[in-house]
Short mmCIF file of C-alpha atoms in Angstrom, two decimals:
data_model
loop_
_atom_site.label_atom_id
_atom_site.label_comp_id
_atom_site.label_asym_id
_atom_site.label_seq_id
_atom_site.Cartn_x
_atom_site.Cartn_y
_atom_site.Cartn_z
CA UNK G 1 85.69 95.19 63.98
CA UNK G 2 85.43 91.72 64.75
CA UNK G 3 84.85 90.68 68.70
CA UNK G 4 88.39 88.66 68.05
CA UNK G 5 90.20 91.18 66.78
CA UNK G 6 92.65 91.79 69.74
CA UNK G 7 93.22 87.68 69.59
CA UNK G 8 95.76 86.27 67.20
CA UNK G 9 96.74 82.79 66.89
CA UNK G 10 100.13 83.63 68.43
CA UNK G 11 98.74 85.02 71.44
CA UNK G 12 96.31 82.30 71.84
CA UNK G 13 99.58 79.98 71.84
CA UNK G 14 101.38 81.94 74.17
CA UNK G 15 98.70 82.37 76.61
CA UNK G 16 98.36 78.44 76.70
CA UNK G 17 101.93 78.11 76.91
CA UNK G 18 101.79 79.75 80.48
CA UNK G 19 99.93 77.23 82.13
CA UNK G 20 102.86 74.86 81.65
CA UNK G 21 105.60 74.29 84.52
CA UNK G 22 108.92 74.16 84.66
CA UNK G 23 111.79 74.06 87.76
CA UNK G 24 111.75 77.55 87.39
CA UNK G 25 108.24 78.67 87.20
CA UNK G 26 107.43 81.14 89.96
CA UNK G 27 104.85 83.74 90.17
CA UNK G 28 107.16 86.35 88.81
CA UNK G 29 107.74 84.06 85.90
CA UNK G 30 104.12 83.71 84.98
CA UNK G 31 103.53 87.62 84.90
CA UNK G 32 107.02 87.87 82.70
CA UNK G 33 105.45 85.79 79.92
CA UNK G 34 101.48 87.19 80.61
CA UNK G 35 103.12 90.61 79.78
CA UNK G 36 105.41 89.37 76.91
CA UNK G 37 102.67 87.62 75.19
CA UNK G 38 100.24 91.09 75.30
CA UNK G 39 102.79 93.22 73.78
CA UNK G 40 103.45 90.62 71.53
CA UNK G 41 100.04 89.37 70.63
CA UNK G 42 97.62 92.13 70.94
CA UNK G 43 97.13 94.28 67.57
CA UNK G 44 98.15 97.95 68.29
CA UNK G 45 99.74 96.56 71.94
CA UNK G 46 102.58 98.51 72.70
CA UNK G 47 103.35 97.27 75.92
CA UNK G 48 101.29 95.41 78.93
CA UNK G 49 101.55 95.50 83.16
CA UNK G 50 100.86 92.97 85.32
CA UNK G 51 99.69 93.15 89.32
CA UNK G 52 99.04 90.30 91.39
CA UNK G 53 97.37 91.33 94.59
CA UNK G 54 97.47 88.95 97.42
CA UNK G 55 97.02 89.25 101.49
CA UNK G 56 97.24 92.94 100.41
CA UNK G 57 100.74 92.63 98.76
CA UNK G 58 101.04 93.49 95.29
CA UNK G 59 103.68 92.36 92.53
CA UNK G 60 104.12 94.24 89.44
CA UNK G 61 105.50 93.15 86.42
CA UNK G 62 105.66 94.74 82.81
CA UNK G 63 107.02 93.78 79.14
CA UNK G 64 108.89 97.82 79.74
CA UNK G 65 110.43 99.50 82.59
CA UNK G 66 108.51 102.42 81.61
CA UNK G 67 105.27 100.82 82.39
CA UNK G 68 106.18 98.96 85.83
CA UNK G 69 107.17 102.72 86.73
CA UNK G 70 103.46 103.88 85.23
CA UNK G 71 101.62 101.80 87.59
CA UNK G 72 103.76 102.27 90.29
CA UNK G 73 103.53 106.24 89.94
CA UNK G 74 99.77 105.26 89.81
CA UNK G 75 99.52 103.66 92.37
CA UNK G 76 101.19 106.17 94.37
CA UNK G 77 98.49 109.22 92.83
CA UNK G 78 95.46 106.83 94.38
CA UNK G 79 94.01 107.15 90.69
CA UNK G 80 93.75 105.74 87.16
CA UNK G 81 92.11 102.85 85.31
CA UNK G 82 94.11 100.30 87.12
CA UNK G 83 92.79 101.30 90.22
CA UNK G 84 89.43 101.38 89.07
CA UNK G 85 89.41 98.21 87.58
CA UNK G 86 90.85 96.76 90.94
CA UNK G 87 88.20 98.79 93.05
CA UNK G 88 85.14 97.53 90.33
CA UNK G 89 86.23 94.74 89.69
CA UNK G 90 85.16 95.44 85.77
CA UNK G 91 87.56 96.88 82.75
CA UNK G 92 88.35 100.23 82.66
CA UNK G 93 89.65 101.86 79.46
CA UNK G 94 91.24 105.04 78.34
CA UNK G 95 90.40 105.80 74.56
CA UNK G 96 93.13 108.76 74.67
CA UNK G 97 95.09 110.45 77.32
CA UNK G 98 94.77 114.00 75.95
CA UNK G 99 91.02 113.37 75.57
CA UNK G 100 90.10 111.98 79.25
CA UNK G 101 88.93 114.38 82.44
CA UNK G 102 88.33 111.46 84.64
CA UNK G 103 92.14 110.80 86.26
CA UNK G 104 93.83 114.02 85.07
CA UNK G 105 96.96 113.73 87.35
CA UNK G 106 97.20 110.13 85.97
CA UNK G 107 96.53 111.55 82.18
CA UNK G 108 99.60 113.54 82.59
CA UNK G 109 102.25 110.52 83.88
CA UNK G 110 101.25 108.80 81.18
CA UNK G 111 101.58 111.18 78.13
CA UNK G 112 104.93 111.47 79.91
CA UNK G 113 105.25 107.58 79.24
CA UNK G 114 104.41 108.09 75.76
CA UNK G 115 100.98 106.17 76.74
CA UNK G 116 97.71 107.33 74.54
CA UNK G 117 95.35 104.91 75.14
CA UNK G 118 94.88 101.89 77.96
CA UNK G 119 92.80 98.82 78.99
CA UNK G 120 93.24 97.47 81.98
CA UNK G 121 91.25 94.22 82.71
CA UNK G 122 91.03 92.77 86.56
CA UNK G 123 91.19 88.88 87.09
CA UNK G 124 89.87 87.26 89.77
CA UNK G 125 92.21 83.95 90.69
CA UNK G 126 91.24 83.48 94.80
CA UNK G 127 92.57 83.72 96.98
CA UNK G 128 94.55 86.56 94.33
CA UNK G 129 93.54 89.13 92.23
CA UNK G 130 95.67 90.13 89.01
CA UNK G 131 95.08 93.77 87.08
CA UNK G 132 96.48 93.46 83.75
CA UNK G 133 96.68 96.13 81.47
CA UNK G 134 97.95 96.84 78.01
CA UNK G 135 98.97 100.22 76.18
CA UNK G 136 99.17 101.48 73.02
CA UNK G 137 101.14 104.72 71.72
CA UNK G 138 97.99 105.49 69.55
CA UNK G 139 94.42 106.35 70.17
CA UNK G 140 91.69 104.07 70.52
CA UNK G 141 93.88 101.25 70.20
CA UNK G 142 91.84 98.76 72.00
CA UNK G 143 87.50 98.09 70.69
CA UNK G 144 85.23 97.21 73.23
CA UNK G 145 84.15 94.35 71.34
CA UNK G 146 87.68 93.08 71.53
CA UNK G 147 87.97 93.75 75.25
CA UNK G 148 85.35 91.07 75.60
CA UNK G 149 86.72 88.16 74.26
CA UNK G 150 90.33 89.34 75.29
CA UNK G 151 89.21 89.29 78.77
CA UNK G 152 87.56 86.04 78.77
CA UNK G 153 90.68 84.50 77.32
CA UNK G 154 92.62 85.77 79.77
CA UNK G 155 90.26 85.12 82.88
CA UNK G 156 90.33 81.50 81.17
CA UNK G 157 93.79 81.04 80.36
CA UNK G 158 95.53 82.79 83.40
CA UNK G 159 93.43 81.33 85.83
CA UNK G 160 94.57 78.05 84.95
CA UNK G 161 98.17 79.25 84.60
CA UNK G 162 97.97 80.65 88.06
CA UNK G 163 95.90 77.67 89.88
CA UNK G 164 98.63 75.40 88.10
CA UNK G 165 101.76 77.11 90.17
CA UNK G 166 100.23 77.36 93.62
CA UNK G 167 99.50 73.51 93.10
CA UNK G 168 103.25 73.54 91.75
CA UNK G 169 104.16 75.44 94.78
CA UNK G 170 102.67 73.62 97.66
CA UNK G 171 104.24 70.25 95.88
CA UNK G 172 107.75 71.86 95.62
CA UNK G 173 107.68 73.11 99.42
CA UNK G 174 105.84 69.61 100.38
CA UNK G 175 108.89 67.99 99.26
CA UNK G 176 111.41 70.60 100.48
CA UNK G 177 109.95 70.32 103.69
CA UNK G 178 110.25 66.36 103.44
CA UNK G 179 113.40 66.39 102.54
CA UNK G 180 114.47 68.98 105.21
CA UNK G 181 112.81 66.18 107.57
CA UNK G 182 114.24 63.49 106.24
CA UNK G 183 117.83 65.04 106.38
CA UNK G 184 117.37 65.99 110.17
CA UNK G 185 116.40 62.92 110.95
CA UNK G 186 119.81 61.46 109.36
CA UNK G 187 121.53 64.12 111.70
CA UNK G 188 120.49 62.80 114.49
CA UNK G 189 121.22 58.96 114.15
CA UNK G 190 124.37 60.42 113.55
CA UNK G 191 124.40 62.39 116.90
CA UNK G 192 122.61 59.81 118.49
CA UNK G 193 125.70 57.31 117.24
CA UNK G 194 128.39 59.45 118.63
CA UNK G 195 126.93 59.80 121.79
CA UNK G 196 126.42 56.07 122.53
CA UNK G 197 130.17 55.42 121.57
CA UNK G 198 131.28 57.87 123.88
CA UNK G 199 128.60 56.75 126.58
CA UNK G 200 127.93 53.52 126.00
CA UNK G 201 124.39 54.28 126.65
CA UNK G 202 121.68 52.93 124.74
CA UNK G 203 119.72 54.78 121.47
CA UNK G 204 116.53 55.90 123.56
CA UNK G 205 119.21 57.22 126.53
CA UNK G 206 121.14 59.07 123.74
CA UNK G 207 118.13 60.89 121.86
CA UNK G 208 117.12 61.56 125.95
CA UNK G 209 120.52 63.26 126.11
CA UNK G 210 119.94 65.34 123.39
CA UNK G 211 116.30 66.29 123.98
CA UNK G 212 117.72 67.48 127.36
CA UNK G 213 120.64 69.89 125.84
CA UNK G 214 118.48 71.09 123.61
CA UNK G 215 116.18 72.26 125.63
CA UNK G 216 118.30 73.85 128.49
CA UNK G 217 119.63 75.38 125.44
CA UNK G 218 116.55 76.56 123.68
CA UNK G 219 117.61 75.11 120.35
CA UNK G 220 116.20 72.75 117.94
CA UNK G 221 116.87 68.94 118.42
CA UNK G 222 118.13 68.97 114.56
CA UNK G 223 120.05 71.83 114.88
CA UNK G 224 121.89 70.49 117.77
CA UNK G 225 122.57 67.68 116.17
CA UNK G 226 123.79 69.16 113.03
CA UNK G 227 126.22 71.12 115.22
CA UNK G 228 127.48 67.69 117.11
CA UNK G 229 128.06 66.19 113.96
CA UNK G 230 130.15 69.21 112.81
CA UNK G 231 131.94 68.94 115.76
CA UNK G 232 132.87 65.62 115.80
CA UNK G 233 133.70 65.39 112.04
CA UNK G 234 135.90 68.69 112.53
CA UNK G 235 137.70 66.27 115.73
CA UNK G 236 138.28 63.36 113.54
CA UNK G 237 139.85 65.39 110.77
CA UNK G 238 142.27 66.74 112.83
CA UNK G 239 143.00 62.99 114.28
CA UNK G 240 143.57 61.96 110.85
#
């Protein structure tokens, strides 16, 4: 068998496809379409898991229920070829279920899962670490020559995918966070105007005034303000 033979054209495609943004691309996102394109794209592929370790959190995704409960049941046994690929850091394969002596407990939740034979190949994307793994229904489903190039395509491909939304990320929240500035900031020219028409103090005097409440308060200048606002546009309503 040919070292490309778990890489078709479509799953080339699909893997490139991933590194491409939208409004809506999220981590999550990314491992939905990493495990659709596996158990799409991957001769004799039945189905593929995704975990994305970070800071010691881990989020698992999977093209079937069946297998998001396999590695979670894994997981919770503290053995299987997920785990060792995590702990080794290199792939770990199962050529048959009914055949292996190495993780019997997780031999048997797997047969369960209709599972015969797994790959599971870790990825290293600092400051993360993604274990992706693939199944097949049928023994020996996956070459080791084909686990090669497979898991430089995917080190390749995802790596780019997943360095492409944390950029994404920290732009999105950059400009949440601006415009969270920039719309407290409106709120308190506003509060700042009410108070020097009541007053008939001065703008420095007023944004005094309101650094002082908010304080003997323990609130947030913006918050504060938001709230006097509120207030005052709830009073003139009722005027009107």
């Amino acid at each position: 068998m040919e070292s490309t033979a778990m890489i078709t054209p479509g799953l080339a495609r699909d893997l490139a496809a991933l590194g491409r943004l939208g409004e809506d691309t999220s981590t999550e996102s990314v491992l939905r379409g990493l495990t659709a394109a596996l158990a799409a794209g991957v001769p004799g592929c039945s189905g593929a898991s995704a975990e994305h370790w970070r800071d010691h959190r881990v989020l698992v995704s999977g093209s079937h229920r069946e297998l998001i409960l396999l590695v979670e049941g894994e997981r919770e046994l503290g053995e299987g070829p997920s785990i060792e690929a995590r702990q080794s850091g290199g792939r770990a394969t199962v050529t048959d279920v009914l055949k292996e002596t190495r993780w019997p407990r997780y031999d048997a939740l797997a047969t369960r899962s209709g599972v015969r034979s797994v790959l599971t190949v870790p990825i290293e994307v600092p400051p993360a670490l993604l274990v992706v793994g693939l199944y097949s229904v049928r023994p020996g489903a996956f070459s080791p020559q084909g686990a090669v190039s497979l898991a430089d395509m995917l080190t390749e491909q995802v790596g780019v995918a997943m360095a492409n939304m944390w950029e994404f990320e920290e732009v999105r929240t950059d400009a949440a966070q601006l415009q969270e500035a920039l719309a407290g900031r409106s709120l308190i020219d506003q509060a700042k105007g009410i108070i020097m028409q009541t007053s008939g103090c001065s703008a420095e005097a007023a944004f005094e005034e309101l650094r002082r409440i908010s304080q003997h308060h323990q609130v947030k200048v913006a918050d504060l303000a938001r709230l006097l606002v509120e207030e005052h546009q709830r009073k003139s309503s009722k005027r009107g």
